[in-house]
CSV table of C-alpha atoms and ligand atoms in Angstrom, one decimal:
chain,number,residue,atom,x,y,z
A,1,UNK,CA,-30.1,9.3,-7.3
A,2,UNK,CA,-26.7,7.3,-6.9
A,3,UNK,CA,-26.5,3.9,-5.0
A,4,UNK,CA,-26.3,4.1,-1.6
A,5,UNK,CA,-23.0,2.7,-0.8
A,6,UNK,CA,-23.2,2.6,3.1
A,7,UNK,CA,-21.4,4.6,5.7
A,8,UNK,CA,-18.9,3.8,8.6
A,9,UNK,CA,-20.9,3.5,11.6
A,10,UNK,CA,-18.3,4.6,13.9
A,11,UNK,CA,-15.1,6.9,13.9
A,12,UNK,CA,-13.1,3.9,15.3
A,13,UNK,CA,-14.4,1.8,12.3
A,14,UNK,CA,-12.8,4.6,9.9
A,15,UNK,CA,-9.7,4.8,11.5
A,16,UNK,CA,-9.3,0.8,11.8
A,17,UNK,CA,-9.9,0.6,8.2
A,18,UNK,CA,-7.8,3.7,7.0
A,19,UNK,CA,-4.8,2.4,9.1
A,20,UNK,CA,-5.7,-1.2,7.9
A,21,UNK,CA,-5.0,0.2,4.4
A,22,UNK,CA,-2.0,1.9,5.2
A,23,UNK,CA,-0.4,-0.8,7.6
A,24,UNK,CA,0.8,-3.6,5.0
A,25,UNK,CA,3.5,-5.6,4.2
A,26,UNK,CA,5.4,-2.5,3.4
A,27,UNK,CA,5.4,-1.8,7.1
A,28,UNK,CA,6.7,-5.3,8.0
A,29,UNK,CA,9.0,-5.9,5.2
A,30,UNK,CA,10.3,-2.5,3.8
A,31,UNK,CA,10.5,0.0,6.7
A,32,UNK,CA,13.3,-1.2,8.7
A,33,UNK,CA,15.2,-2.2,5.8
A,34,UNK,CA,15.0,1.1,4.2
A,35,UNK,CA,15.9,2.8,7.3
A,36,UNK,CA,19.0,0.7,7.9
A,37,UNK,CA,20.1,1.3,4.3
A,38,UNK,CA,19.8,5.0,4.7
A,39,UNK,CA,21.2,6.1,7.8
A,40,UNK,CA,19.7,4.1,10.6
A,41,UNK,CA,18.6,6.1,13.6
A,42,UNK,CA,19.4,9.1,11.6
A,43,UNK,CA,16.7,8.2,9.0
A,44,UNK,CA,14.1,8.9,11.5
A,45,UNK,CA,14.9,12.7,10.9
A,46,UNK,CA,13.9,12.5,7.1
A,47,UNK,CA,11.2,9.9,7.7
A,48,UNK,CA,9.4,12.1,10.5
A,49,UNK,CA,10.1,15.2,8.2
A,50,UNK,CA,8.3,13.3,5.4
A,51,UNK,CA,5.7,12.3,7.3
A,52,UNK,CA,4.6,15.8,8.6
A,53,UNK,CA,5.4,17.5,5.1
A,54,UNK,CA,4.1,15.0,2.8
A,55,UNK,CA,2.3,12.3,4.6
A,56,UNK,CA,-0.4,14.1,6.8
A,57,UNK,CA,-1.0,16.9,4.6
A,58,UNK,CA,-1.9,14.7,1.9
A,59,UNK,CA,-4.0,12.5,3.8
A,60,UNK,CA,-5.7,15.7,5.0
A,61,UNK,CA,-6.1,16.5,1.3
A,62,UNK,CA,-7.5,13.1,0.4
A,63,UNK,CA,-9.8,12.7,3.5
A,64,UNK,CA,-10.8,16.0,3.1
A,65,UNK,CA,-11.8,15.8,-0.6
A,66,UNK,CA,-13.3,12.4,-0.2
A,67,UNK,CA,-15.6,13.5,2.8
A,68,UNK,CA,-16.4,17.1,0.8
A,69,UNK,CA,-17.2,15.4,-2.4
A,70,UNK,CA,-19.0,12.4,-1.0
A,71,UNK,CA,-17.8,10.2,-3.7
A,72,UNK,CA,-15.3,7.3,-5.3
A,73,UNK,CA,-12.2,8.8,-6.4
A,74,UNK,CA,-14.0,9.1,-10.2
A,75,UNK,CA,-17.0,10.8,-8.6
A,76,UNK,CA,-15.2,13.2,-6.4
A,77,UNK,CA,-12.9,14.4,-9.5
A,78,UNK,CA,-15.8,14.4,-11.9
A,79,UNK,CA,-18.0,16.7,-9.6
A,80,UNK,CA,-15.1,19.0,-9.5
A,81,UNK,CA,-14.6,19.0,-13.3
A,82,UNK,CA,-15.2,16.4,-15.7
A,83,UNK,CA,-11.9,17.2,-17.4
A,84,UNK,CA,-10.5,15.5,-14.0
A,85,UNK,CA,-12.3,12.7,-13.9
A,86,UNK,CA,-9.5,10.6,-15.6
A,87,UNK,CA,-7.6,11.0,-12.4
A,88,UNK,CA,-10.0,9.5,-10.5
A,89,UNK,CA,-9.7,6.4,-12.7
A,90,UNK,CA,-5.8,6.2,-13.2
A,91,UNK,CA,-5.2,5.8,-9.6
A,92,UNK,CA,-7.5,2.8,-8.9
A,93,UNK,CA,-6.4,1.2,-12.0
A,94,UNK,CA,-2.8,1.6,-11.0
A,95,UNK,CA,-4.0,0.4,-7.6
A,96,UNK,CA,-5.9,-2.6,-9.1
A,97,UNK,CA,-2.5,-3.7,-11.1
A,98,UNK,CA,-0.9,-3.5,-7.7
A,99,UNK,CA,-3.8,-5.6,-6.3
A,100,UNK,CA,-3.2,-8.5,-9.1
A,101,UNK,CA,0.1,-9.3,-7.5
A,102,UNK,CA,-0.2,-7.9,-3.9
A,103,UNK,CA,-2.9,-10.8,-3.5
A,104,UNK,CA,-0.4,-13.2,-4.8
A,105,UNK,CA,1.9,-12.5,-2.0
A,106,UNK,CA,-0.8,-12.8,0.4
A,107,UNK,CA,-1.5,-16.1,-1.3
A,108,UNK,CA,2.2,-16.8,-0.4
A,109,UNK,CA,1.9,-15.9,3.2
A,110,UNK,CA,-1.3,-18.4,3.5
A,111,UNK,CA,1.1,-21.2,2.1
A,112,UNK,CA,3.4,-20.5,4.8
A,113,UNK,CA,1.0,-20.5,7.5
A,114,UNK,CA,0.3,-24.2,6.2
A,115,UNK,CA,4.3,-24.6,5.8
A,116,UNK,CA,4.7,-23.5,9.5
A,117,UNK,CA,3.7,-27.1,10.7
A,118,UNK,CA,6.7,-29.1,10.7
A,119,UNK,CA,8.7,-26.3,9.0
A,120,UNK,CA,8.2,-27.7,5.6
A,121,UNK,CA,10.7,-25.5,4.2
A,122,UNK,CA,13.6,-27.9,5.8
A,123,UNK,CA,17.0,-26.8,6.3
A,124,UNK,CA,17.4,-24.9,3.1
A,125,UNK,CA,14.8,-22.5,3.0
A,126,UNK,CA,16.0,-20.4,0.3
A,127,UNK,CA,16.1,-23.4,-2.2
A,128,UNK,CA,12.4,-24.4,-0.9
A,129,UNK,CA,11.0,-21.0,-1.8
A,130,UNK,CA,12.5,-20.2,-5.1
A,131,UNK,CA,12.4,-24.0,-6.3
A,132,UNK,CA,9.5,-26.0,-4.6
A,133,UNK,CA,7.4,-23.3,-3.5
A,134,UNK,CA,7.6,-20.6,-6.6
A,135,UNK,CA,9.0,-23.2,-9.2
A,136,UNK,CA,11.1,-20.3,-10.6
A,137,UNK,CA,12.1,-20.7,-14.2
A,138,UNK,CA,15.2,-19.3,-15.9
A,139,UNK,CA,13.8,-16.2,-17.2
A,140,UNK,CA,10.9,-14.0,-17.5
A,141,UNK,CA,9.7,-15.6,-21.1
A,142,UNK,CA,10.3,-19.2,-19.7
A,143,UNK,CA,6.6,-19.2,-18.2
A,144,UNK,CA,6.7,-22.6,-16.8
A,145,UNK,CA,3.7,-24.1,-15.0
A,146,UNK,CA,1.0,-22.8,-12.8
A,147,UNK,CA,1.8,-23.7,-8.9
A,148,UNK,CA,-1.1,-25.4,-7.6
A,149,UNK,CA,-0.4,-24.6,-4.1
A,150,UNK,CA,-0.1,-20.9,-4.9
A,151,UNK,CA,-3.0,-21.0,-7.0
A,152,UNK,CA,-5.4,-22.1,-4.4
A,153,UNK,CA,-4.2,-19.9,-2.0
A,154,UNK,CA,-4.3,-16.7,-4.3
A,155,UNK,CA,-8.0,-18.1,-5.0
A,156,UNK,CA,-8.8,-18.0,-1.3
A,157,UNK,CA,-7.3,-14.4,-0.9
A,158,UNK,CA,-9.8,-13.1,-3.8
A,159,UNK,CA,-12.5,-15.0,-2.3
A,160,UNK,CA,-11.8,-13.4,1.2
A,161,UNK,CA,-11.8,-9.9,-0.5
A,162,UNK,CA,-15.2,-11.1,-2.3
A,163,UNK,CA,-16.8,-11.8,0.7
A,164,UNK,CA,-15.8,-8.7,3.0
A,165,UNK,CA,-16.5,-6.3,0.1
A,166,UNK,CA,-19.6,-7.9,-0.9
A,167,UNK,CA,-21.0,-7.5,2.6
A,168,UNK,CA,-20.6,-3.5,2.3
A,169,UNK,CA,-18.9,-1.0,4.2
A,170,UNK,CA,-20.3,-1.1,7.5
A,171,UNK,CA,-20.6,-4.9,8.0
A,172,UNK,CA,-17.9,-6.0,5.6
A,173,UNK,CA,-15.0,-3.3,5.5
A,174,UNK,CA,-15.6,-1.8,8.8
A,175,UNK,CA,-16.2,-4.9,10.7
A,176,UNK,CA,-13.3,-6.7,9.1
A,177,UNK,CA,-11.1,-3.9,10.1
A,178,UNK,CA,-12.1,-3.9,13.7
A,179,UNK,CA,-11.3,-7.1,14.0
A,180,UNK,CA,-8.1,-7.3,11.9
A,181,UNK,CA,-6.1,-4.4,13.3
A,182,UNK,CA,-6.2,-4.9,16.9
A,183,UNK,CA,-5.5,-8.5,16.3
A,184,UNK,CA,-2.6,-7.6,13.9
A,185,UNK,CA,-1.5,-5.4,16.6
A,186,UNK,CA,-1.1,-8.0,19.3
A,187,UNK,CA,0.3,-10.6,16.8
A,188,UNK,CA,3.2,-8.2,15.7
A,189,UNK,CA,3.6,-7.1,19.4
A,190,UNK,CA,4.2,-10.8,20.3
A,191,UNK,CA,6.8,-11.2,17.2
A,192,UNK,CA,8.5,-8.0,18.4
A,193,UNK,CA,8.7,-9.2,22.1
A,194,UNK,CA,10.2,-12.4,20.8
A,195,UNK,CA,12.3,-10.7,18.3
A,196,UNK,CA,14.2,-8.4,20.8
A,197,UNK,CA,14.3,-10.9,23.9
A,198,UNK,CA,16.5,-13.5,21.8
A,199,UNK,CA,20.2,-13.7,22.2
A,200,UNK,CA,22.1,-11.5,20.4
A,201,UNK,CA,19.1,-9.3,19.3
A,202,UNK,CA,20.7,-6.3,20.3
A,203,UNK,CA,23.0,-6.4,17.5
A,204,UNK,CA,20.5,-6.2,15.2
A,205,UNK,CA,18.8,-3.5,17.0
A,206,UNK,CA,21.9,-1.5,17.2
A,207,UNK,CA,22.5,-1.7,13.5
A,208,UNK,CA,18.9,-0.7,12.9
A,209,UNK,CA,19.1,2.3,15.0
A,210,UNK,CA,22.8,3.7,15.0
A,211,UNK,CA,22.7,6.9,13.8
A,212,UNK,CA,25.1,7.9,10.5
A,213,UNK,CA,24.2,11.8,10.3
A,214,UNK,CA,26.4,11.9,7.3
A,215,UNK,CA,23.6,10.1,5.3
A,216,UNK,CA,21.4,13.4,5.8
A,217,UNK,CA,23.7,15.1,3.1
A,218,UNK,CA,22.3,12.6,0.5
A,219,UNK,CA,19.3,13.4,-1.4
A,220,UNK,CA,18.8,9.8,-2.1
A,221,UNK,CA,18.3,9.3,1.7
A,222,UNK,CA,15.5,12.2,1.7
A,223,UNK,CA,13.9,10.8,-1.6
A,224,UNK,CA,13.8,6.8,0.2
A,225,UNK,CA,12.1,8.7,2.9
A,226,UNK,CA,9.3,10.3,0.8
A,227,UNK,CA,8.9,7.0,-1.0
A,228,UNK,CA,8.3,5.0,2.1
A,229,UNK,CA,5.8,7.4,3.5
A,230,UNK,CA,4.0,7.9,0.4
A,231,UNK,CA,3.6,4.0,-0.3
A,232,UNK,CA,2.9,3.2,3.1
A,233,UNK,CA,0.0,5.7,3.7
A,234,UNK,CA,-1.5,4.1,0.6
A,235,UNK,CA,-1.6,7.7,-0.8
A,236,UNK,CA,-2.4,8.5,-4.6
A,237,UNK,CA,-4.4,5.6,-4.9
A,238,UNK,CA,-8.1,6.8,-4.6
A,239,UNK,CA,-8.4,4.7,-1.1
A,240,UNK,CA,-8.5,7.4,1.3
A,241,UNK,CA,-11.0,9.4,-1.0
A,242,UNK,CA,-13.2,6.7,-1.2
A,243,UNK,CA,-13.2,5.7,2.5
A,244,UNK,CA,-13.5,9.4,3.5
A,245,UNK,CA,-16.5,9.5,1.3
A,246,UNK,CA,-18.3,6.9,3.8
A,247,UNK,CA,-18.1,9.1,6.7
A,248,UNK,CA,-20.9,10.7,8.1
A,249,UNK,CA,-21.3,14.5,6.4
A,250,UNK,CA,-19.7,16.3,9.4
A,251,UNK,CA,-16.7,14.4,10.6
A,252,UNK,CA,-13.2,15.4,11.9
A,253,UNK,CA,-10.6,15.3,9.1
A,254,UNK,CA,-7.6,16.6,10.4
A,255,UNK,CA,-7.4,14.7,13.7
A,256,UNK,CA,-8.2,11.5,11.7
A,257,UNK,CA,-5.3,12.1,9.5
A,258,UNK,CA,-2.9,12.9,12.2
A,259,UNK,CA,-4.1,9.6,13.9
A,260,UNK,CA,-3.7,7.5,10.8
A,261,UNK,CA,-0.3,8.7,10.1
A,262,UNK,CA,1.3,8.7,13.4
A,263,UNK,CA,-0.3,5.2,14.1
A,264,UNK,CA,1.1,3.8,11.1
A,265,UNK,CA,4.7,5.0,11.4
A,266,UNK,CA,4.3,3.9,15.2
A,267,UNK,CA,3.8,0.3,14.0
A,268,UNK,CA,6.6,0.4,11.7
A,269,UNK,CA,8.8,1.6,14.0
A,270,UNK,CA,7.8,-1.2,16.4
A,271,UNK,CA,8.0,-3.7,13.9
A,272,UNK,CA,11.4,-2.7,13.0
A,273,UNK,CA,12.8,-3.4,16.4
A,274,UNK,CA,11.4,-7.0,16.3
A,275,UNK,CA,12.7,-7.6,12.6
A,276,UNK,CA,16.1,-6.5,13.4
A,277,UNK,CA,15.9,-8.2,16.9
A,278,UNK,CA,15.6,-11.6,14.8
A,279,UNK,CA,18.1,-10.8,12.3
A,280,UNK,CA,20.6,-10.0,15.2
A,281,UNK,CA,19.8,-13.2,16.6
A,282,UNK,CA,20.5,-15.0,13.4
A,283,UNK,CA,23.8,-13.5,13.0
A,284,UNK,CA,24.3,-14.2,16.7
A,285,UNK,CA,23.8,-17.9,16.1
A,286,UNK,CA,25.4,-18.4,12.8
A,287,UNK,CA,28.4,-16.3,13.5
A,288,UNK,CA,27.9,-14.2,10.3
A,289,UNK,CA,28.1,-10.5,10.2
A,290,UNK,CA,25.0,-8.8,10.5
A,291,UNK,CA,25.4,-7.0,7.1
A,292,UNK,CA,25.2,-10.8,5.6
A,293,UNK,CA,22.0,-11.6,7.0
A,294,UNK,CA,20.0,-8.5,6.5
A,295,UNK,CA,17.3,-8.4,3.6
A,296,UNK,CA,14.3,-6.9,2.9
A,297,UNK,CA,11.0,-7.9,1.4
A,298,UNK,CA,10.5,-11.2,-0.3
A,299,UNK,CA,14.0,-12.4,0.7
A,300,UNK,CA,13.2,-11.2,4.4
A,301,UNK,CA,9.7,-12.9,5.2
A,302,UNK,CA,10.3,-16.1,2.7
A,303,UNK,CA,13.9,-16.7,3.3
A,304,UNK,CA,15.4,-15.0,6.4
A,305,UNK,CA,12.5,-15.7,8.7
A,306,UNK,CA,12.4,-19.3,8.0
A,307,UNK,CA,16.2,-19.5,8.7
A,308,UNK,CA,15.8,-17.8,11.7
A,309,UNK,CA,12.9,-20.0,12.9
A,310,UNK,CA,14.9,-22.9,12.2
A,311,UNK,CA,17.4,-21.8,14.6
A,312,UNK,CA,15.3,-20.8,17.3
A,313,UNK,CA,15.0,-22.3,20.6
A,314,UNK,CA,11.7,-23.0,21.2
A,315,UNK,CA,8.0,-22.1,19.9
A,316,UNK,CA,9.4,-22.3,16.3
A,317,UNK,CA,5.7,-23.5,15.0
A,318,UNK,CA,3.9,-21.1,17.1
A,319,UNK,CA,6.2,-18.0,16.3
A,320,UNK,CA,6.1,-19.0,12.6
A,321,UNK,CA,2.2,-19.1,12.7
A,322,UNK,CA,2.2,-15.7,14.2
A,323,UNK,CA,4.4,-14.1,11.9
A,324,UNK,CA,2.8,-15.5,8.8
A,325,UNK,CA,-0.6,-15.2,10.3
A,326,UNK,CA,0.2,-11.1,10.8
A,327,UNK,CA,1.5,-10.8,7.2
A,328,UNK,CA,-1.6,-12.3,5.8
A,329,UNK,CA,-3.6,-9.9,8.1
A,330,UNK,CA,-1.6,-6.9,7.1
A,331,UNK,CA,-2.0,-7.9,3.4
A,332,UNK,CA,-5.5,-8.6,3.4
A,333,UNK,CA,-6.5,-5.4,5.5
A,334,UNK,CA,-4.8,-3.4,2.6
A,335,UNK,CA,-6.0,-5.4,-0.2
A,336,UNK,CA,-9.8,-4.8,1.0
A,337,UNK,CA,-9.2,-1.2,0.6
A,338,UNK,CA,-7.6,-1.4,-2.9
A,339,UNK,CA,-10.6,-3.6,-4.0
A,340,UNK,CA,-13.0,-1.2,-2.4
A,341,UNK,CA,-11.8,1.7,-4.2
A,342,UNK,CA,-12.3,0.0,-7.5
A,343,UNK,CA,-15.7,-1.4,-6.6
A,344,UNK,CA,-16.6,2.1,-5.3
A,345,UNK,CA,-15.6,3.6,-8.8
A,346,UNK,CA,-17.4,1.1,-11.0
A,347,UNK,CA,-20.9,1.6,-8.5
A,348,UNK,CA,-20.8,5.2,-9.5
A,349,UNK,CA,-19.7,5.4,-12.8
A,350,UNK,CA,-21.6,2.3,-14.1
A,351,UNK,CA,-24.8,2.4,-11.8
A,352,UNK,CA,-23.8,-0.9,-11.0
A,353,UNK,CA,-25.0,-3.1,-7.9
A,354,UNK,CA,-22.4,-3.7,-5.4
A,355,UNK,CA,-22.8,-7.5,-5.7
A,356,UNK,CA,-22.0,-7.2,-9.3
A,357,UNK,CA,-19.1,-4.7,-9.3
A,358,UNK,CA,-17.6,-6.9,-6.6
A,359,UNK,CA,-17.8,-9.9,-8.9
A,360,UNK,CA,-16.5,-8.3,-12.0
A,361,UNK,CA,-13.5,-6.8,-10.0
A,362,UNK,CA,-12.4,-9.9,-8.2
A,363,UNK,CA,-13.1,-11.9,-11.1
A,364,UNK,CA,-11.0,-10.1,-13.3
A,365,UNK,CA,-8.4,-9.6,-10.3
A,366,UNK,CA,-8.2,-13.0,-10.0
A,367,UNK,CA,-7.6,-13.6,-13.6
A,368,UNK,CA,-5.2,-10.9,-13.4
A,369,UNK,CA,-3.3,-12.7,-10.8
A,370,UNK,CA,-2.5,-16.1,-12.6
A,371,UNK,CA,0.4,-14.9,-14.6
A,372,UNK,CA,1.8,-14.3,-11.1
A,373,UNK,CA,1.4,-17.8,-10.1
A,374,UNK,CA,3.5,-19.4,-12.7
A,375,UNK,CA,7.1,-20.2,-12.8
A,376,UNK,CA,7.9,-16.9,-14.2
A,377,UNK,CA,5.7,-15.1,-11.4
A,378,UNK,CA,8.4,-13.6,-9.6
A,379,UNK,CA,10.0,-12.0,-12.6
A,380,UNK,CA,6.6,-10.3,-13.6
A,381,UNK,CA,5.8,-9.3,-10.0
A,382,UNK,CA,9.0,-7.6,-10.1
A,383,UNK,CA,8.9,-6.0,-13.4
A,384,UNK,CA,5.3,-4.8,-13.1
A,385,UNK,CA,5.6,-3.6,-9.7
A,386,UNK,CA,8.6,-1.4,-10.7
A,387,UNK,CA,6.9,0.0,-13.6
A,388,UNK,CA,3.3,0.4,-11.7
A,389,UNK,CA,4.9,1.9,-8.6
A,390,UNK,CA,7.9,3.8,-9.6
A,391,UNK,CA,6.2,6.7,-11.6
A,392,UNK,CA,2.6,5.9,-11.1
A,393,UNK,CA,1.4,6.9,-7.5
A,394,UNK,CA,3.9,9.8,-7.3
A,395,UNK,CA,2.5,11.3,-10.8
A,396,UNK,CA,-0.8,10.6,-9.4
A,397,UNK,CA,-0.1,12.6,-6.3
A,398,UNK,CA,1.4,15.7,-8.3
A,399,UNK,CA,-1.9,15.6,-10.3
A,400,UNK,CA,-3.8,15.3,-7.1
A,401,UNK,CA,-2.1,18.6,-5.7
A,402,UNK,CA,-3.1,20.4,-9.3
A,403,UNK,CA,-6.6,19.2,-8.9
A,404,UNK,CA,-7.6,19.9,-5.5
A,405,UNK,CA,-4.8,22.4,-4.2
A,406,UNK,CA,-5.3,24.4,-7.4
A,407,UNK,CA,-8.5,23.8,-9.1
A,408,UNK,CA,-11.0,23.3,-6.4
A,409,UNK,CA,-8.5,25.5,-4.2
A,410,UNK,CA,-6.8,24.3,-0.9
A,411,UNK,CA,-7.9,27.6,0.9
A,412,UNK,CA,-11.7,26.4,0.2
A,413,UNK,CA,-11.2,22.8,1.3
A,414,UNK,CA,-9.6,24.2,4.6
A,415,UNK,CA,-12.2,26.6,5.4
A,416,UNK,CA,-14.8,24.0,4.9
A,417,UNK,CA,-13.1,21.3,7.0
A,418,UNK,CA,-11.3,23.1,9.8
A,419,UNK,CA,-14.8,23.8,11.6
A,420,UNK,CA,-15.9,20.4,11.5
A,421,UNK,CA,-12.4,19.1,12.4
A,422,UNK,CA,-11.4,18.5,16.0
A,423,UNK,CA,-8.7,21.2,15.2
A,424,UNK,CA,-8.1,22.9,12.4
A,425,UNK,CA,-5.0,23.6,9.8
A,426,UNK,CA,-3.3,26.8,9.3
A,427,UNK,CA,-2.5,28.5,6.1
A,428,UNK,CA,0.8,26.6,6.0
A,429,UNK,CA,-1.0,23.7,4.7
A,430,UNK,CA,-2.5,25.4,1.7
A,431,UNK,CA,1.4,26.3,0.7
A,432,UNK,CA,2.6,22.6,1.7
A,433,UNK,CA,-0.3,21.1,-1.0
A,434,UNK,CA,0.0,23.9,-3.5
A,435,UNK,CA,4.0,24.4,-3.6
A,436,UNK,CA,5.8,22.1,-1.6
A,437,UNK,CA,4.3,18.6,-2.2
A,438,UNK,CA,4.0,19.1,-5.9
A,439,UNK,CA,7.9,20.2,-6.0
A,440,UNK,CA,9.2,17.3,-4.0
A,441,UNK,CA,7.1,14.5,-5.9
A,442,UNK,CA,8.0,16.2,-9.2
A,443,UNK,CA,11.9,16.1,-7.9
A,444,UNK,CA,11.5,12.6,-7.0
A,445,UNK,CA,9.8,11.5,-10.3
A,446,UNK,CA,12.3,13.4,-12.3
A,447,UNK,CA,15.1,11.7,-10.5
A,448,UNK,CA,13.7,8.1,-10.9
A,449,UNK,CA,13.2,9.0,-14.6
A,450,UNK,CA,16.8,9.6,-15.0
A,451,UNK,CA,18.2,6.6,-12.9
A,452,UNK,CA,15.8,4.5,-15.3
A,453,UNK,CA,17.2,6.1,-18.4
A,454,UNK,CA,20.7,5.7,-17.5
A,455,UNK,CA,20.3,2.0,-16.3
A,456,UNK,CA,17.4,0.1,-17.6
A,457,UNK,CA,15.8,-1.8,-14.4
A,458,UNK,CA,16.8,-5.1,-13.3
A,459,UNK,CA,18.4,-6.5,-16.3
A,460,UNK,CA,15.6,-7.7,-17.8
A,461,UNK,CA,15.6,-8.4,-21.8
A,462,UNK,CA,14.5,-5.3,-23.8
A,463,UNK,CA,11.3,-6.9,-24.8
A,464,UNK,CA,10.5,-6.9,-20.9
A,465,UNK,CA,11.4,-3.6,-20.5
A,466,UNK,CA,8.9,-2.5,-23.3
A,467,UNK,CA,6.2,-4.3,-22.0
A,468,UNK,CA,6.8,-2.5,-18.6
A,469,UNK,CA,6.8,0.7,-20.3
A,470,UNK,CA,3.7,-0.1,-22.4
A,471,UNK,CA,1.8,-1.1,-19.4
A,472,UNK,CA,2.6,2.0,-17.7
A,473,UNK,CA,1.2,4.0,-20.6
A,474,UNK,CA,-1.7,1.8,-21.2
A,475,UNK,CA,-2.9,2.4,-17.7
A,476,UNK,CA,-3.0,6.0,-18.2
A,477,UNK,CA,-4.9,5.7,-21.4
A,478,UNK,CA,-7.6,3.2,-20.0
A,479,UNK,CA,-8.1,5.9,-17.4
A,480,UNK,CA,-8.5,8.5,-20.0
A,481,UNK,CA,-11.0,6.2,-22.1
A,482,UNK,CA,-13.1,5.4,-19.1
A,483,UNK,CA,-13.0,8.8,-17.7
A,484,UNK,CA,-14.3,10.2,-21.0
A,485,UNK,CA,-17.3,7.7,-21.0
A,486,UNK,CA,-21.0,8.9,-20.3
A,487,UNK,CA,-22.1,8.5,-16.8
A,488,UNK,CA,-25.1,5.9,-16.7
A,489,UNK,CA,-26.6,8.4,-14.1
A,490,UNK,CA,-25.8,12.0,-15.2
A,491,UNK,CA,-27.7,13.4,-12.1
A,492,UNK,CA,-25.0,12.0,-9.6
A,493,UNK,CA,-22.6,14.3,-11.1
A,494,UNK,CA,-24.6,17.4,-10.2
A,495,UNK,CA,-25.9,16.0,-6.9
A,496,UNK,CA,-25.4,19.1,-4.2
A,497,UNK,CA,-22.5,18.0,-2.2
A,498,UNK,CA,-22.7,20.6,0.4
B,501,LIG,N1,0.4,0.7,2.4
B,501,LIG,C1,0.6,-0.5,1.9
B,501,LIG,C2,1.9,-1.2,2.4
B,501,LIG,O1,2.3,-0.8,3.3
B,501,LIG,C3,0.7,-0.6,0.4
B,501,LIG,C4,-0.1,0.2,-0.3
B,501,LIG,C5,0.3,1.2,-1.2
B,501,LIG,C6,-1.5,0.0,-0.4
B,501,LIG,N2,-0.7,1.7,-1.9
B,501,LIG,C7,-1.8,1.4,-1.7
B,501,LIG,C8,-2.4,-0.8,0.1
B,501,LIG,C9,-2.9,1.3,-1.7
B,501,LIG,C10,-3.7,-0.6,-0.3
B,501,LIG,C11,-4.2,0.4,-1.0
B,501,LIG,O2,2.1,-2.3,2.3
């Protein structure tokens, strides 16, 4: 018998954990910018189509498969066919690499919670972030020093992950998600309310939502929508498979997927209003055109927001605490899902106790994070993120459709999960996961590959580009190698899954 890894105590707990994984930094600092860049209000059309055509059907596929196979990603695929097991390793390995720098960004948000008191970033948040905070060096091979403040914060992030995962599914992941997610919602609702009531907020909100329908003819806009949905729902990482395997045997699949997918997008949309409200206020109070203040990701959270906070007429410290606190919580609830997915794989394959697996994963993860705490950390983060995410996750998505929708068979999974779901899916779902999604993801991988070859990423030296490619290929090979190792508990593989 395999280890009993635990079960979710309630459906609400599962949904909070699934939404917790989905709602992360991407919802707060990426969605609104991607929308703004790709047609504003008109972007909601491809975005909604992507949610319905890729997001929710793949969520159904992952949740259904995990529930039916009752195992981590590795075990679920191995039970399908040993030849496919490597896919159940590749996905969590890609997530593990993502984890090594995702935790560093969460660490920065903790640093910024502390900086919020008295706005330590001073009058030039840009210089503060890149200089004093990151100690950014002149280039990727100029490693510089480990930044002590960042190191401490990153250690703390891994420690929090360690403690939550150590406690197991019900009193760890589930309990944390049940506290984190409602809290996150309240905090972000406050940020949004404040954002849209600032003077000039509407300049920003209009920019975010004014539709430019001509963009809909541009294939890149559609690809951006697919990418955003795919990343935002944490698809292709083995996370949803793992979480679903902790559901009681006869649980709803289809409705849970809809709730998770719609909840995640609703959250993104709400935050988008707040973010653009704040940006509109900045344009208003500095007199700059809105185009000049709009940014995304790191620049948005750690430069633009501190600038806006400096300008605010009141409650500056409180607003700052709430914003960075919310970022930290959004990040943490996603990171625990990544750690859990890897831990779950290790427990199944190597017959490890939870405490040992958590220790190994968090220990190695922390060591892996170290490179990102140096003065060259941001360069490594940018480069490795690019190579890890650009192809990894989408390729996993395609292979996942091959394994589950073709080898296992979509119709079989559908007939199995429809009766136990609140409502079922029709045959249309089979066609989507068998043909439409592999085609769309394939198209998106090909077009990124063409862009990549035409213009290597980010102007890094050739040696760094080669390192990026090597890492990407190595991850597959590691997945293959672990996938072909023997199981410590062979019996686990043949366990009845009905
Ligand atoms: N969905 C997360 C976000 O929007 C990021 C993410 C992508 C993720 N894949 C993941 C988080 C896998 C946890 C697990 O920020």
